[in-house]
Every structure is written in C-alpha cells, then in structure tokens.
Amino acid sequence: MSDPAVLTRLAAGAKGAVLCADLAAAGIDPGALQERGFVTDYAFNGRAALDRLLKRKEKPDLILLDLHMPGMDGYEFLRQIRHVNDEAKVIIVTAHPTDLAELHAADLNIEGYFEKPIIVKDVVDKAEELLR
C-alpha cells in the first residue's frame, strides 16, 4: 500500500487491520483478507515489517507472518515487536513442524499457527475469529 499509515486508519465497516509479513511463499494473498473486510498492508521481509510497526507507528490488530523470512526471521521479529506492542494478535505460518515447539518454549505470545501448505480460507476464518 502506498499510504504510510494505512493500518492506523480503518475504513468504516472494516473488521480490523492486518499486517502480512512475507506470506507470498505461503500462498496467502492479502486480497483474500480484503475481500472479507480487512484493511491490509504487506511487508516483503521481517525488517520491512518491523519498520512499518516502529517507524510508522502502525498498530495492526493482527500480524500474519512466516517464521522464516529474509532480513529478519519471525522469532527475532516477535521478540522485538513484543517490547513495543504486546497487544497485537499474531498468527504464524511455517513449513517446519519443529518450529512449533520452539515457539511455545520462547513464550512469544501467539494466537495460532498454520503449517504449510495452508488453506487460505482457514487463515482468514481464524483472523475473523480473533478480531470479533
């Protein structure tokens, strides 16, 4: 999105603001969320996602991220973002089931996870459930 503060201003009737971080490889198109009434922004890697949240001061309701992003992995992203925003809900996408044990051990406060390959409808349904 071209608007640097897109997630800080919700359109009337929007269900919530969602930041999608490096989800193209997982097959998640932000358009699927937009079709269901969410305002979305997309970051191509972990550094860009962190920049949106820190420098632009965006506060999404939900963050969808792949754990193995270029630039900064999902673990480091979560550690850094939890220092400034411990309220955002987070859904993880991973192709590595062994990541799940490490996520729980790291206590990074996530609301859910999906293993690749994923069904996009399931992710969108989970987003709607979390942001009711």
Coordinates of N, CA and C in Angstrom, one line a residue:
M1 N 0.8 -1.2 0.0 CA 0.0 0.0 0.0 C 0.9 1.2 0.0
S2 N 0.4 2.3 -0.6 CA 1.3 3.5 -0.7 C 1.1 4.4 0.5
D3 N 0.0 4.3 1.2 CA -0.2 5.2 2.4 C 0.6 4.7 3.5
P4 N 1.6 5.5 4.1 CA 2.4 5.0 5.1 C 1.7 4.8 6.4
A5 N 0.5 5.2 6.6 CA -0.2 4.9 7.9 C -1.5 4.2 7.6
V6 N -1.5 3.3 6.6 CA -2.7 2.7 6.2 C -3.3 1.9 7.4
L7 N -2.5 1.3 8.2 CA -3.1 0.5 9.3 C -3.6 1.3 10.5
T8 N -3.3 2.6 10.5 CA -3.7 3.4 11.7 C -5.1 4.0 11.4
R9 N -5.6 3.9 10.2 CA -6.9 4.5 9.9 C -7.8 3.4 9.3
L10 N -8.8 2.9 9.9 CA -9.6 1.9 9.4 C -10.8 2.6 8.7
A11 N -11.2 2.0 7.5 CA -12.4 2.4 6.8 C -13.6 2.0 7.6
A12 N -14.6 2.8 7.5 CA -15.9 2.4 8.2 C -16.3 1.0 7.8
G13 N -16.6 0.2 8.8 CA -17.1 -1.1 8.5 C -15.9 -2.2 8.4
A14 N -14.7 -1.7 8.5 CA -13.6 -2.7 8.4 C -13.6 -3.6 9.6
K15 N -13.2 -4.8 9.4 CA -13.1 -5.8 10.5 C -11.9 -5.6 11.4
G16 N -10.8 -5.1 10.8 CA -9.6 -4.9 11.5 C -8.4 -4.7 10.6
A17 N -7.3 -4.3 11.1 CA -6.1 -4.0 10.4 C -5.1 -5.2 10.5
V18 N -4.6 -5.7 9.4 CA -3.8 -6.8 9.3 C -2.5 -6.5 8.6
L19 N -1.3 -6.8 9.2 CA 0.0 -6.7 8.6 C 0.4 -8.1 8.2
C20 N 0.6 -8.3 6.9 CA 1.1 -9.6 6.4 C 2.6 -9.5 6.1
A21 N 3.3 -10.3 6.7 CA 4.8 -10.3 6.6 C 5.3 -11.5 5.9
D22 N 5.8 -11.3 4.6 CA 6.4 -12.4 3.8 C 5.5 -13.6 3.7
L23 N 4.3 -13.4 3.2 CA 3.4 -14.5 3.1 C 3.2 -15.0 1.7
A24 N 3.8 -14.4 0.7 CA 3.7 -14.8 -0.7 C 4.0 -16.3 -0.9
A25 N 5.1 -16.7 -0.3 CA 5.6 -18.1 -0.4 C 4.6 -19.1 0.2
A26 N 3.8 -18.6 1.2 CA 2.8 -19.4 1.9 C 1.5 -19.5 1.1
G27 N 1.4 -18.6 0.0 CA 0.2 -18.6 -0.8 C -0.9 -17.8 -0.2
I28 N -0.6 -16.9 0.7 CA -1.6 -16.0 1.2 C -1.5 -14.7 0.5
D29 N -2.6 -14.4 -0.2 CA -2.7 -13.1 -0.9 C -3.5 -12.2 0.0
P30 N -3.0 -11.0 0.4 CA -3.7 -10.0 1.2 C -5.1 -9.7 0.6
G31 N -5.3 -9.9 -0.7 CA -6.6 -9.7 -1.3 C -7.7 -10.6 -0.7
A32 N -7.3 -11.8 -0.2 CA -8.3 -12.7 0.4 C -8.8 -12.1 1.7
L33 N -8.0 -11.4 2.4 CA -8.4 -10.7 3.6 C -9.2 -9.5 3.3
Q34 N -8.8 -8.7 2.3 CA -9.5 -7.5 1.9 C -10.9 -7.9 1.5
E35 N -11.1 -9.0 0.8 CA -12.4 -9.4 0.3 C -13.4 -9.7 1.5
R36 N -12.8 -10.0 2.6 CA -13.6 -10.3 3.8 C -13.7 -9.1 4.7
G37 N -13.2 -7.9 4.3 CA -13.5 -6.7 5.0 C -12.3 -6.2 5.9
F38 N -11.1 -6.8 5.7 CA -10.0 -6.3 6.5 C -9.2 -5.3 5.7
V39 N -8.6 -4.4 6.4 CA -7.6 -3.4 5.8 C -6.2 -4.1 6.0
T40 N -5.5 -4.2 4.9 CA -4.2 -4.9 5.0 C -3.0 -4.1 4.5
D41 N -1.9 -4.5 5.0 CA -0.6 -3.9 4.5 C 0.3 -5.1 4.4
Y42 N 1.3 -5.0 3.5 CA 2.2 -6.2 3.2 C 3.7 -5.7 3.4
A43 N 4.4 -6.6 4.0 CA 5.9 -6.3 4.1 C 6.5 -7.6 3.5
F44 N 7.6 -7.3 2.7 CA 8.2 -8.4 2.0 C 9.3 -9.2 2.8
N45 N 9.6 -8.7 4.0 CA 10.5 -9.4 4.9 C 10.4 -8.9 6.3
G46 N 11.1 -9.5 7.2 CA 11.0 -9.1 8.6 C 11.4 -7.7 8.9
R47 N 12.5 -7.2 8.3 CA 12.9 -5.9 8.6 C 11.9 -4.8 8.1
A48 N 11.3 -5.1 7.0 CA 10.3 -4.1 6.5 C 9.0 -4.2 7.4
A49 N 8.7 -5.3 7.9 CA 7.5 -5.4 8.8 C 7.8 -4.7 10.1
L50 N 9.0 -4.8 10.6 CA 9.4 -4.1 11.8 C 9.4 -2.6 11.6
D51 N 9.9 -2.2 10.4 CA 9.9 -0.8 10.1 C 8.5 -0.2 10.1
R52 N 7.5 -0.9 9.5 CA 6.2 -0.4 9.5 C 5.6 -0.2 10.9
L53 N 6.0 -1.1 11.8 CA 5.4 -1.0 13.1 C 6.2 0.0 14.0
L54 N 7.5 0.1 13.8 CA 8.2 1.0 14.7 C 8.3 2.4 14.2
K55 N 8.8 2.6 12.9 CA 9.0 3.9 12.4 C 7.7 4.6 12.0
R56 N 6.8 3.8 11.4 CA 5.5 4.4 11.0 C 4.5 4.4 12.2
K57 N 4.9 3.7 13.2 CA 4.0 3.7 14.4 C 2.6 3.1 14.1
E58 N 2.6 2.1 13.2 CA 1.4 1.4 12.9 C 1.1 0.4 14.0
K59 N -0.2 0.2 14.3 CA -0.6 -0.7 15.3 C -1.7 -1.6 14.7
P60 N -1.3 -2.7 14.0 CA -2.3 -3.6 13.4 C -3.0 -4.4 14.5
D61 N -4.2 -4.8 14.2 CA -4.9 -5.7 15.2 C -4.3 -7.1 15.1
L62 N -3.8 -7.5 13.9 CA -3.3 -8.8 13.7 C -2.1 -8.8 12.8
I63 N -1.1 -9.6 13.1 CA 0.1 -9.8 12.3 C 0.1 -11.2 11.9
L64 N 0.2 -11.4 10.5 CA 0.4 -12.7 10.0 C 1.8 -12.8 9.5
L65 N 2.6 -13.8 9.9 CA 4.0 -13.8 9.4 C 4.5 -15.2 9.3
D66 N 5.4 -15.3 8.3 CA 6.2 -16.5 8.1 C 7.3 -16.5 9.1
L67 N 7.6 -17.6 9.7 CA 8.8 -17.7 10.6 C 10.1 -17.5 9.9
H68 N 10.2 -18.0 8.7 CA 11.5 -18.0 8.0 C 11.5 -16.9 6.9
M69 N 11.5 -15.7 7.4 CA 11.5 -14.5 6.5 C 13.0 -14.1 6.2
P70 N 13.2 -13.5 5.0 CA 14.5 -12.9 4.8 C 14.7 -11.6 5.6
G71 N 15.9 -11.2 5.8 CA 16.1 -10.0 6.5 C 16.1 -10.0 8.0
M72 N 15.1 -10.8 8.5 CA 14.9 -11.0 10.0 C 13.9 -12.1 10.1
D73 N 14.3 -13.1 10.9 CA 13.3 -14.2 11.0 C 12.2 -13.9 11.9
G74 N 11.2 -14.7 11.9 CA 10.0 -14.4 12.7 C 10.2 -14.4 14.2
Y75 N 11.1 -15.2 14.7 CA 11.4 -15.2 16.1 C 12.0 -13.8 16.5
E76 N 13.0 -13.3 15.8 CA 13.5 -12.0 16.2 C 12.5 -10.9 16.0
F77 N 11.7 -11.0 14.9 CA 10.7 -10.0 14.7 C 9.7 -10.0 16.0
L78 N 9.3 -11.1 16.4 CA 8.4 -11.2 17.5 C 9.0 -10.7 18.8
R79 N 10.3 -11.1 19.0 CA 11.0 -10.6 20.3 C 11.0 -9.0 20.3
Q80 N 11.3 -8.5 19.1 CA 11.4 -7.0 19.1 C 10.1 -6.3 19.2
I81 N 9.1 -6.9 18.5 CA 7.8 -6.2 18.5 C 7.1 -6.3 19.8
R82 N 7.3 -7.4 20.5 CA 6.7 -7.5 21.8 C 7.1 -6.5 22.9
H83 N 8.3 -5.9 22.6 CA 8.8 -4.9 23.5 C 7.9 -3.6 23.4
V84 N 7.4 -3.4 22.2 CA 6.6 -2.1 22.0 C 5.1 -2.3 21.8
N85 N 4.7 -3.6 21.4 CA 3.3 -3.8 21.2 C 3.0 -5.3 21.6
D86 N 2.6 -5.4 22.8 CA 2.3 -6.8 23.3 C 0.8 -7.1 23.1
E87 N 0.1 -6.2 22.5 CA -1.4 -6.4 22.3 C -1.7 -7.0 21.0
A88 N -0.9 -6.8 19.9 CA -1.2 -7.3 18.6 C -1.3 -8.8 18.6
K89 N -2.4 -9.3 18.0 CA -2.5 -10.7 17.9 C -1.6 -11.2 16.7
V90 N -1.1 -12.4 16.9 CA -0.1 -12.9 15.9 C -0.5 -14.3 15.5
I91 N -0.5 -14.6 14.2 CA -0.7 -15.9 13.6 C 0.6 -16.2 12.8
I92 N 1.2 -17.4 13.1 CA 2.4 -17.8 12.4 C 2.1 -18.8 11.3
V93 N 2.9 -18.7 10.3 CA 2.9 -19.7 9.2 C 4.3 -20.3 9.1
T94 N 4.3 -21.6 9.0 CA 5.6 -22.3 8.9 C 5.5 -23.6 8.1
A95 N 6.6 -23.9 7.5 CA 6.7 -25.2 6.8 C 7.4 -26.2 7.7
H96 N 7.9 -25.8 8.8 CA 8.7 -26.7 9.7 C 8.0 -27.0 11.0
P97 N 7.4 -28.2 11.1 CA 6.7 -28.5 12.4 C 7.5 -28.4 13.6
T98 N 8.8 -28.6 13.5 CA 9.7 -28.5 14.7 C 9.8 -27.0 15.2
D99 N 9.4 -26.0 14.4 CA 9.3 -24.7 14.8 C 8.3 -24.5 16.0
L100 N 7.3 -25.3 16.0 CA 6.2 -25.1 16.9 C 6.6 -25.2 18.4
A101 N 7.4 -26.2 18.6 CA 7.9 -26.5 20.0 C 8.8 -25.3 20.4
E102 N 9.6 -24.8 19.5 CA 10.5 -23.7 19.8 C 9.6 -22.4 20.1
L103 N 8.6 -22.2 19.3 CA 7.7 -21.1 19.5 C 7.1 -21.1 20.9
H104 N 6.6 -22.2 21.3 CA 6.0 -22.3 22.6 C 7.0 -22.1 23.7
A105 N 8.2 -22.7 23.6 CA 9.2 -22.5 24.6 C 9.7 -21.1 24.7
A106 N 9.7 -20.3 23.6 CA 10.1 -18.9 23.6 C 9.1 -18.0 24.2
D107 N 7.9 -18.5 24.4 CA 6.8 -17.7 25.0 C 6.6 -16.4 24.4
L108 N 6.4 -16.4 23.1 CA 6.3 -15.1 22.3 C 4.8 -14.7 22.1
N109 N 3.9 -15.4 22.8 CA 2.5 -14.9 22.9 C 1.9 -14.9 21.5
I110 N 1.6 -16.0 20.9 CA 1.0 -16.1 19.6 C -0.4 -16.7 19.8
E111 N -1.3 -16.3 18.9 CA -2.7 -16.8 18.9 C -2.9 -18.0 18.1
G112 N -2.0 -18.4 17.2 CA -2.3 -19.5 16.4 C -1.1 -19.7 15.4
Y113 N -1.2 -20.9 14.7 CA -0.2 -21.1 13.7 C -0.8 -22.1 12.7
F114 N -0.2 -22.0 11.5 CA -0.6 -22.9 10.4 C 0.6 -23.5 9.8
E115 N 0.6 -24.8 9.5 CA 1.7 -25.4 8.8 C 1.4 -25.4 7.3
K116 N 2.5 -25.1 6.5 CA 2.4 -25.1 5.0 C 2.3 -26.6 4.6
P117 N 1.6 -26.9 3.5 CA 0.8 -25.9 2.8 C -0.5 -25.6 3.5
I118 N -0.9 -24.4 3.4 CA -2.1 -23.9 4.1 C -3.3 -23.7 3.2
I119 N -4.4 -23.7 3.9 CA -5.7 -23.4 3.2 C -6.0 -21.9 3.6
V120 N -6.0 -21.1 2.6 CA -6.2 -19.6 2.8 C -7.5 -19.3 3.6
K121 N -8.5 -20.0 3.2 CA -9.8 -19.8 3.9 C -9.7 -20.0 5.4
D122 N -8.9 -21.0 5.8 CA -8.7 -21.3 7.3 C -8.0 -20.2 8.0
V123 N -7.1 -19.6 7.3 CA -6.3 -18.4 7.9 C -7.3 -17.2 8.0
V124 N -8.0 -17.0 7.0 CA -9.0 -15.8 7.0 C -10.1 -16.1 8.1
D125 N -10.5 -17.3 8.2 CA -11.5 -17.6 9.2 C -11.0 -17.4 10.6
K126 N -9.7 -17.8 10.8 CA -9.0 -17.6 12.1 C -8.9 -16.1 12.4
A127 N -8.5 -15.3 11.4 CA -8.4 -13.8 11.5 C -9.8 -13.2 12.0
E128 N -10.8 -13.7 11.3 CA -12.2 -13.2 11.7 C -12.5 -13.6 13.1
E129 N -12.2 -14.8 13.5 CA -12.5 -15.3 14.9 C -11.7 -14.4 15.9
L130 N -10.5 -14.1 15.7 CA -9.6 -13.4 16.6 C -10.1 -11.9 16.7
L131 N -10.6 -11.4 15.7 CA -10.9 -9.9 15.7 C -12.4 -9.6 15.8
R132 N -13.1 -10.5 16.3 CA -14.6 -10.3 16.5 C -14.7 -9.3 17.6

